Amino acid sequence: MRYVLNRLGFFVLSLWAAITINFILPRLMPGDPADIMFAKFKGQLDPAAMAAMKKAFGLTDKPVIVQYFEYLRGLFIGNWGLSFSNYPTPVMDIIKHSVPWTIGLVGVATVLAVIIGTSAGIYISWKRQGILDNTLPLLTMGIQSLPYFWVALLFLFVFGFKLNWFPMAHGYDTSVTAGFNWPFFSSMLYHAFLPGITILLGSLSGWLVGMRNNMINTLGEDYVVFAEAKGVSTSRLMFTYAARNAILPQLTSFAIAIGNVVSGSILTEQVFSYPGIGGQLTNGVLQEDFPLIQSSFLLIAVSVLVANFIVDMLYSRLDPRVRTGGAANES
């Protein structure tokens, strides 16, 4: 229980720090959003419209501490401000529309990469020095060494432009109606295949090689050798004795990977014009849409913290020494 409370306290403190930094940073930047909008309208806004725009953006002369608590209240009630580039669309609406696309694409590709890479790592470490052990790590490392946006461009050119096997842009065919229906889902999967396979191939090597090396180290441990000498079955030796302990370091990497799902593979989404949060963040940076950038960064920070907290809890269940700090009994 003490371990859980410690981790929960650290999570709350980190979350407060992320939210506070997200509040402070835009206020340290020169100018304000209304000035930028005024510049875009090339002086065609009158003072009344300018004042109304500042009010809409929440730019007031109130003390900073008052603005801070208003900012916290806005976060909790879902008022994250208005987008400059899509004015007057609320940022929350853009986030709600974009995040599911990124989670669906990057999240599924990441989970598949973890499952395939970890499973393959367990297998080739058990059959080490075999043909798969000698070729798969080299092949996947070769693919991962290529810039993933370059691989995305190559796939887009070959399979989209030359062969015309897959669409070259968007999340689904505009001729179908978005909703819970098969034409929409099939179109969505069809459009997600190329960007998804790009992300999967780009991250597979880390999971495969990492799990292989962890397994080889674990298979050399005394308790595994002793279990093998006692005649423990192959499947139990591989999964219960070796893989269960070897997979622990993978969980930390998995937490980071899941936390980064929200940020998405920004360049991949740009290459395929995919409607995810990565594409929105890039557009926000290009158009100086500070509320959108601020909300996107906060969302990424929160997702990383939540993912790390969940994995901390899972890690403590798999390895009780984490809870006890190496002591025999939990305090």
Coordinates of C-alpha atoms in Angstrom, one line a residue:
M1 CA 0.0 0.0 0.0
R2 CA 2.9 2.4 0.8
Y3 CA 4.3 1.8 -2.7
V4 CA 1.0 2.6 -4.3
L5 CA 0.5 5.8 -2.3
N6 CA 4.1 6.9 -3.1
R7 CA 3.6 6.3 -6.8
L8 CA 0.2 8.0 -6.7
G9 CA 1.7 11.0 -4.9
F10 CA 4.5 11.2 -7.5
F11 CA 1.9 11.0 -10.3
V12 CA -0.2 13.9 -8.8
L13 CA 2.9 16.0 -8.3
S14 CA 4.1 15.4 -11.8
L15 CA 0.7 16.1 -13.3
W16 CA 0.5 19.4 -11.3
A17 CA 4.0 20.4 -12.6
A18 CA 3.1 19.6 -16.2
I19 CA -0.1 21.6 -16.0
T20 CA 1.6 24.6 -14.3
I21 CA 4.5 24.6 -16.8
N22 CA 1.9 24.5 -19.6
F23 CA 0.3 27.6 -18.1
I24 CA 3.5 29.5 -17.6
L25 CA 5.3 28.9 -20.9
P26 CA 2.9 30.7 -23.3
R27 CA 2.9 33.7 -21.0
L28 CA 6.6 34.0 -21.3
M29 CA 6.4 34.3 -25.0
P30 CA 6.4 37.8 -26.6
G31 CA 3.1 39.2 -27.9
D32 CA -0.3 37.6 -27.4
P33 CA -2.7 35.5 -29.6
A34 CA -4.9 38.5 -30.3
D35 CA -1.9 40.5 -31.8
I36 CA -1.2 37.5 -34.1
M37 CA -4.8 37.4 -35.2
F38 CA -4.8 41.2 -35.7
A39 CA -1.7 40.8 -37.9
K40 CA -3.4 38.1 -40.0
F41 CA -6.3 40.4 -40.6
K42 CA -3.8 43.0 -41.8
G43 CA -5.3 45.8 -39.6
Q44 CA -8.9 45.3 -40.7
L45 CA -10.1 44.7 -37.2
D46 CA -11.5 47.7 -35.3
P47 CA -10.7 48.2 -31.5
A48 CA -14.1 46.8 -30.5
A49 CA -13.5 43.6 -32.4
M50 CA -10.0 43.4 -31.0
A51 CA -11.3 43.7 -27.5
A52 CA -14.0 41.0 -28.2
M53 CA -11.3 38.7 -29.5
K54 CA -9.1 39.2 -26.4
K55 CA -12.1 38.4 -24.3
A56 CA -12.8 35.3 -26.3
F57 CA -9.2 34.1 -25.9
G58 CA -9.4 34.7 -22.2
L59 CA -6.7 37.5 -22.3
T60 CA -7.5 39.7 -19.4
D61 CA -5.7 42.0 -17.1
K62 CA -6.5 40.0 -14.0
P63 CA -3.6 39.0 -11.7
V64 CA -1.7 35.9 -12.8
I65 CA -2.8 33.8 -9.8
V66 CA -6.5 34.5 -10.8
Q67 CA -5.7 33.5 -14.4
Y68 CA -4.0 30.4 -13.1
F69 CA -7.1 29.2 -11.2
E70 CA -9.3 30.1 -14.1
Y71 CA -7.0 28.1 -16.3
L72 CA -7.3 25.1 -13.9
R73 CA -11.1 25.4 -13.9
G74 CA -11.1 25.5 -17.7
L75 CA -9.1 22.3 -17.9
F76 CA -11.5 20.5 -15.6
I77 CA -14.7 21.6 -17.3
G78 CA -13.2 21.0 -20.8
N79 CA -12.8 24.7 -21.8
W80 CA -9.3 24.6 -23.5
G81 CA -9.7 27.8 -25.5
L82 CA -10.4 28.6 -29.1
S83 CA -8.2 27.6 -32.1
F84 CA -6.6 30.4 -34.1
S85 CA -6.2 28.4 -37.3
N86 CA -9.9 27.1 -37.1
Y87 CA -11.4 30.1 -35.3
P88 CA -13.8 30.0 -33.6
T89 CA -13.7 26.2 -33.2
P90 CA -12.9 25.2 -29.6
V91 CA -9.6 23.3 -29.2
M92 CA -11.3 20.6 -27.3
D93 CA -13.4 19.8 -30.4
I94 CA -10.3 19.5 -32.5
I95 CA -8.6 17.3 -29.9
K96 CA -11.7 15.0 -29.6
H97 CA -11.8 14.6 -33.4
S98 CA -8.1 13.9 -33.9
V99 CA -7.1 11.7 -30.9
P100 CA -9.2 8.7 -31.8
W101 CA -7.5 8.6 -35.2
T102 CA -4.0 8.6 -33.7
I103 CA -4.8 6.1 -31.0
G104 CA -6.4 3.8 -33.6
L105 CA -3.4 4.0 -35.9
V106 CA -0.4 4.5 -33.7
G107 CA -1.8 2.6 -30.8
V108 CA -2.7 -0.5 -32.7
A109 CA 0.6 -0.4 -34.7
T110 CA 2.5 -0.1 -31.4
V111 CA 0.7 -2.9 -29.6
L112 CA 1.2 -5.2 -32.7
A113 CA 4.9 -4.3 -32.8
V114 CA 5.2 -5.2 -29.1
I115 CA 3.4 -8.5 -29.4
I116 CA 5.2 -9.6 -32.6
G117 CA 8.6 -8.3 -31.6
T118 CA 8.4 -9.8 -28.0
S119 CA 7.1 -13.1 -29.2
A120 CA 9.7 -13.4 -32.0
G121 CA 12.4 -12.4 -29.5
I122 CA 11.4 -15.2 -27.1
Y123 CA 11.4 -17.7 -30.0
I124 CA 14.7 -16.8 -31.6
S125 CA 16.5 -16.7 -28.2
W126 CA 15.2 -20.2 -27.5
K127 CA 16.3 -21.3 -31.0
R128 CA 19.5 -19.2 -30.9
Q129 CA 22.0 -19.6 -33.7
G130 CA 19.2 -20.8 -36.0
I131 CA 18.4 -19.2 -39.3
L132 CA 15.8 -16.8 -37.8
D133 CA 18.1 -15.8 -35.0
N134 CA 20.8 -15.0 -37.6
T135 CA 18.6 -13.0 -40.0
L136 CA 15.6 -11.4 -38.2
P137 CA 17.6 -9.0 -35.9
L138 CA 19.8 -7.9 -38.8
L139 CA 16.8 -7.4 -41.1
T140 CA 14.7 -5.4 -38.6
M141 CA 17.6 -3.3 -37.5
G142 CA 18.3 -2.5 -41.1
I143 CA 14.7 -1.3 -41.6
Q144 CA 14.8 0.7 -38.4
S145 CA 18.0 2.4 -39.3
L146 CA 16.1 4.1 -42.2
P147 CA 14.3 7.3 -41.4
Y148 CA 10.6 6.3 -40.9
F149 CA 9.3 9.3 -42.9
W150 CA 11.6 8.2 -45.8
V151 CA 10.1 4.7 -45.6
A152 CA 6.6 6.3 -45.5
L153 CA 7.4 8.3 -48.6
L154 CA 8.8 5.2 -50.3
F155 CA 5.7 3.1 -49.5
L156 CA 3.5 6.0 -50.6
F157 CA 5.3 6.2 -54.0
V158 CA 5.4 2.5 -54.7
F159 CA 2.1 1.1 -53.3
G160 CA 0.1 4.3 -53.6
F161 CA 1.3 6.1 -56.7
K162 CA 2.9 3.5 -58.9
L163 CA 0.8 0.3 -58.1
N164 CA -2.3 2.1 -56.9
W165 CA -2.9 -0.6 -54.3
F166 CA -3.6 1.8 -51.4
P167 CA -5.0 5.3 -51.0
M168 CA -2.5 8.1 -50.7
A169 CA -4.2 10.3 -48.2
H170 CA -7.0 10.8 -45.6
G171 CA -8.4 8.5 -42.9
Y172 CA -11.3 7.1 -45.0
D173 CA -13.0 7.5 -48.3
T174 CA -15.2 10.6 -48.4
S175 CA -17.9 8.7 -50.3
V176 CA -18.8 6.6 -47.3
T177 CA -20.7 7.8 -44.2
A178 CA -18.7 8.0 -41.0
G179 CA -20.3 5.9 -38.2
F180 CA -20.7 2.4 -36.9
N181 CA -21.1 0.7 -40.2
W182 CA -18.9 -1.8 -42.2
P183 CA -18.2 0.4 -45.3
F184 CA -16.7 3.0 -43.0
F185 CA -14.6 0.6 -40.9
S186 CA -13.3 -1.2 -44.0
S187 CA -12.4 2.1 -45.6
M188 CA -10.7 3.2 -42.4
L189 CA -8.6 0.0 -42.2
Y190 CA -7.8 0.3 -45.9
H191 CA -6.5 3.9 -45.5
A192 CA -4.6 3.0 -42.3
F193 CA -2.7 0.0 -43.7
L194 CA 0.2 1.8 -45.3
P195 CA 0.9 4.3 -42.4
G196 CA 0.3 1.5 -39.9
I197 CA 2.8 -0.9 -41.5
T198 CA 5.3 2.0 -41.7
I199 CA 5.1 2.5 -38.0
L200 CA 5.1 -1.2 -37.2
L201 CA 8.3 -1.9 -39.2
G202 CA 10.0 1.2 -37.8
S203 CA 9.6 0.0 -34.2
L204 CA 9.8 -3.8 -34.5
S205 CA 13.5 -4.1 -34.1
G206 CA 13.7 -2.6 -30.6
W207 CA 11.2 -5.0 -29.2
L208 CA 12.7 -8.1 -30.9
V209 CA 16.3 -7.5 -30.1
G210 CA 15.6 -6.2 -26.6
M211 CA 13.5 -9.3 -25.7
R212 CA 16.1 -11.6 -27.3
N213 CA 18.9 -10.2 -25.3
N214 CA 16.9 -10.3 -22.1
M215 CA 15.9 -13.9 -22.7
I216 CA 19.5 -15.0 -23.4
N217 CA 20.6 -13.4 -20.1
T218 CA 17.8 -14.9 -18.1
L219 CA 18.3 -18.4 -19.7
G220 CA 21.8 -18.3 -18.2
E221 CA 20.5 -17.8 -14.6
D222 CA 21.0 -20.6 -12.1
Y223 CA 17.3 -21.0 -11.3
V224 CA 16.5 -21.6 -15.0
V225 CA 19.4 -24.1 -15.4
F226 CA 18.3 -25.8 -12.2
A227 CA 14.7 -26.0 -13.4
E228 CA 15.9 -27.5 -16.8
A229 CA 18.0 -30.1 -14.9
K230 CA 14.9 -31.1 -12.9
G231 CA 13.0 -31.8 -16.1
V232 CA 10.6 -28.9 -16.2
S233 CA 8.6 -28.9 -19.5
T234 CA 9.9 -26.8 -22.4
S235 CA 6.9 -24.5 -22.5
R236 CA 6.9 -23.9 -18.8
L237 CA 10.6 -23.2 -18.7
M238 CA 10.4 -20.8 -21.6
F239 CA 7.4 -18.8 -20.5
T240 CA 7.0 -19.2 -16.7
Y241 CA 10.7 -19.3 -15.7
A242 CA 12.5 -17.3 -18.4
A243 CA 10.0 -15.0 -20.3
R244 CA 8.2 -13.8 -17.2
N245 CA 11.4 -12.2 -15.8
A246 CA 12.9 -11.3 -19.1
I247 CA 9.9 -9.3 -20.1
L248 CA 10.1 -6.9 -17.1
P249 CA 12.5 -4.4 -18.8
Q250 CA 10.2 -4.4 -21.8
L251 CA 7.4 -3.0 -19.7
T252 CA 9.3 0.2 -19.1
S253 CA 9.8 0.7 -22.8
F254 CA 6.2 -0.2 -23.4
A255 CA 5.1 2.6 -21.0
I256 CA 7.2 5.1 -22.9
A257 CA 5.8 3.8 -26.2
I258 CA 2.2 3.9 -25.1
G259 CA 2.7 7.4 -23.6
N260 CA 4.0 8.5 -27.0
V261 CA 1.0 7.1 -28.9
V262 CA -0.9 10.4 -28.4
S263 CA 1.9 12.4 -29.9
G264 CA 1.7 10.0 -32.8
S265 CA 4.2 9.5 -35.5
I266 CA 3.9 13.1 -36.6
L267 CA 5.8 12.9 -39.9
T268 CA 4.0 9.7 -40.9
E269 CA 0.7 11.4 -40.4
Q270 CA 1.9 14.4 -42.4
V271 CA 3.1 12.2 -45.3
F272 CA -0.2 10.3 -45.5
S273 CA -2.3 13.4 -44.7
Y274 CA -3.8 11.4 -41.8
P275 CA -6.3 13.3 -39.6
G276 CA -4.5 12.5 -36.3
I277 CA -3.2 14.7 -33.5
G278 CA 0.3 14.6 -35.0
G279 CA -1.0 16.3 -38.1
Q280 CA -3.0 18.9 -36.1
L281 CA 0.1 19.6 -34.0
T282 CA 2.2 20.2 -37.1
N283 CA -0.5 22.5 -38.5
G284 CA -0.7 24.3 -35.1
V285 CA 3.1 25.0 -35.2
L286 CA 3.0 26.2 -38.8
Q287 CA 0.1 28.6 -38.1
E288 CA 1.2 29.7 -34.6
D289 CA -2.0 28.2 -33.1
F290 CA -0.8 28.5 -29.5
P291 CA -4.0 27.1 -27.8
L292 CA -3.8 24.0 -30.0
I293 CA -0.1 23.6 -29.4
Q294 CA -0.6 24.1 -25.6
S295 CA -3.4 21.6 -25.4
S296 CA -1.6 19.0 -27.5
F297 CA 1.5 19.3 -25.4
L298 CA -0.5 18.9 -22.2
L299 CA -2.4 15.9 -23.6
I300 CA 1.0 14.3 -24.5
A301 CA 2.4 14.9 -21.0
V302 CA -0.7 13.6 -19.3
S303 CA -0.7 10.4 -21.5
V304 CA 2.9 9.7 -20.7
L305 CA 2.3 10.2 -16.9
V306 CA -0.8 7.9 -16.9
A307 CA 1.0 5.2 -18.9
N308 CA 4.0 5.3 -16.6
F309 CA 1.7 5.1 -13.5
I310 CA -0.2 2.1 -14.9
V311 CA 3.1 0.3 -15.8
D312 CA 4.5 1.0 -12.3
M313 CA 1.5 -0.7 -10.8
L314 CA 1.8 -3.6 -13.3
Y315 CA 5.5 -3.9 -12.7
S316 CA 5.0 -4.1 -8.9
R317 CA 2.6 -7.0 -9.4
L318 CA 5.0 -8.9 -11.6
D319 CA 8.1 -8.3 -9.4
P320 CA 7.2 -7.9 -5.7
R321 CA 10.8 -6.7 -5.0
V322 CA 9.7 -3.4 -6.6
R323 CA 7.1 -2.8 -3.8
T324 CA 9.4 -3.9 -1.0
G325 CA 12.6 -2.2 -2.2
G326 CA 14.3 -5.6 -2.2
A327 CA 13.2 -6.5 1.4
A328 CA 11.7 -9.9 2.1
N329 CA 8.4 -8.5 3.3
E330 CA 6.3 -5.6 2.2
S331 CA 6.1 -2.8 4.8

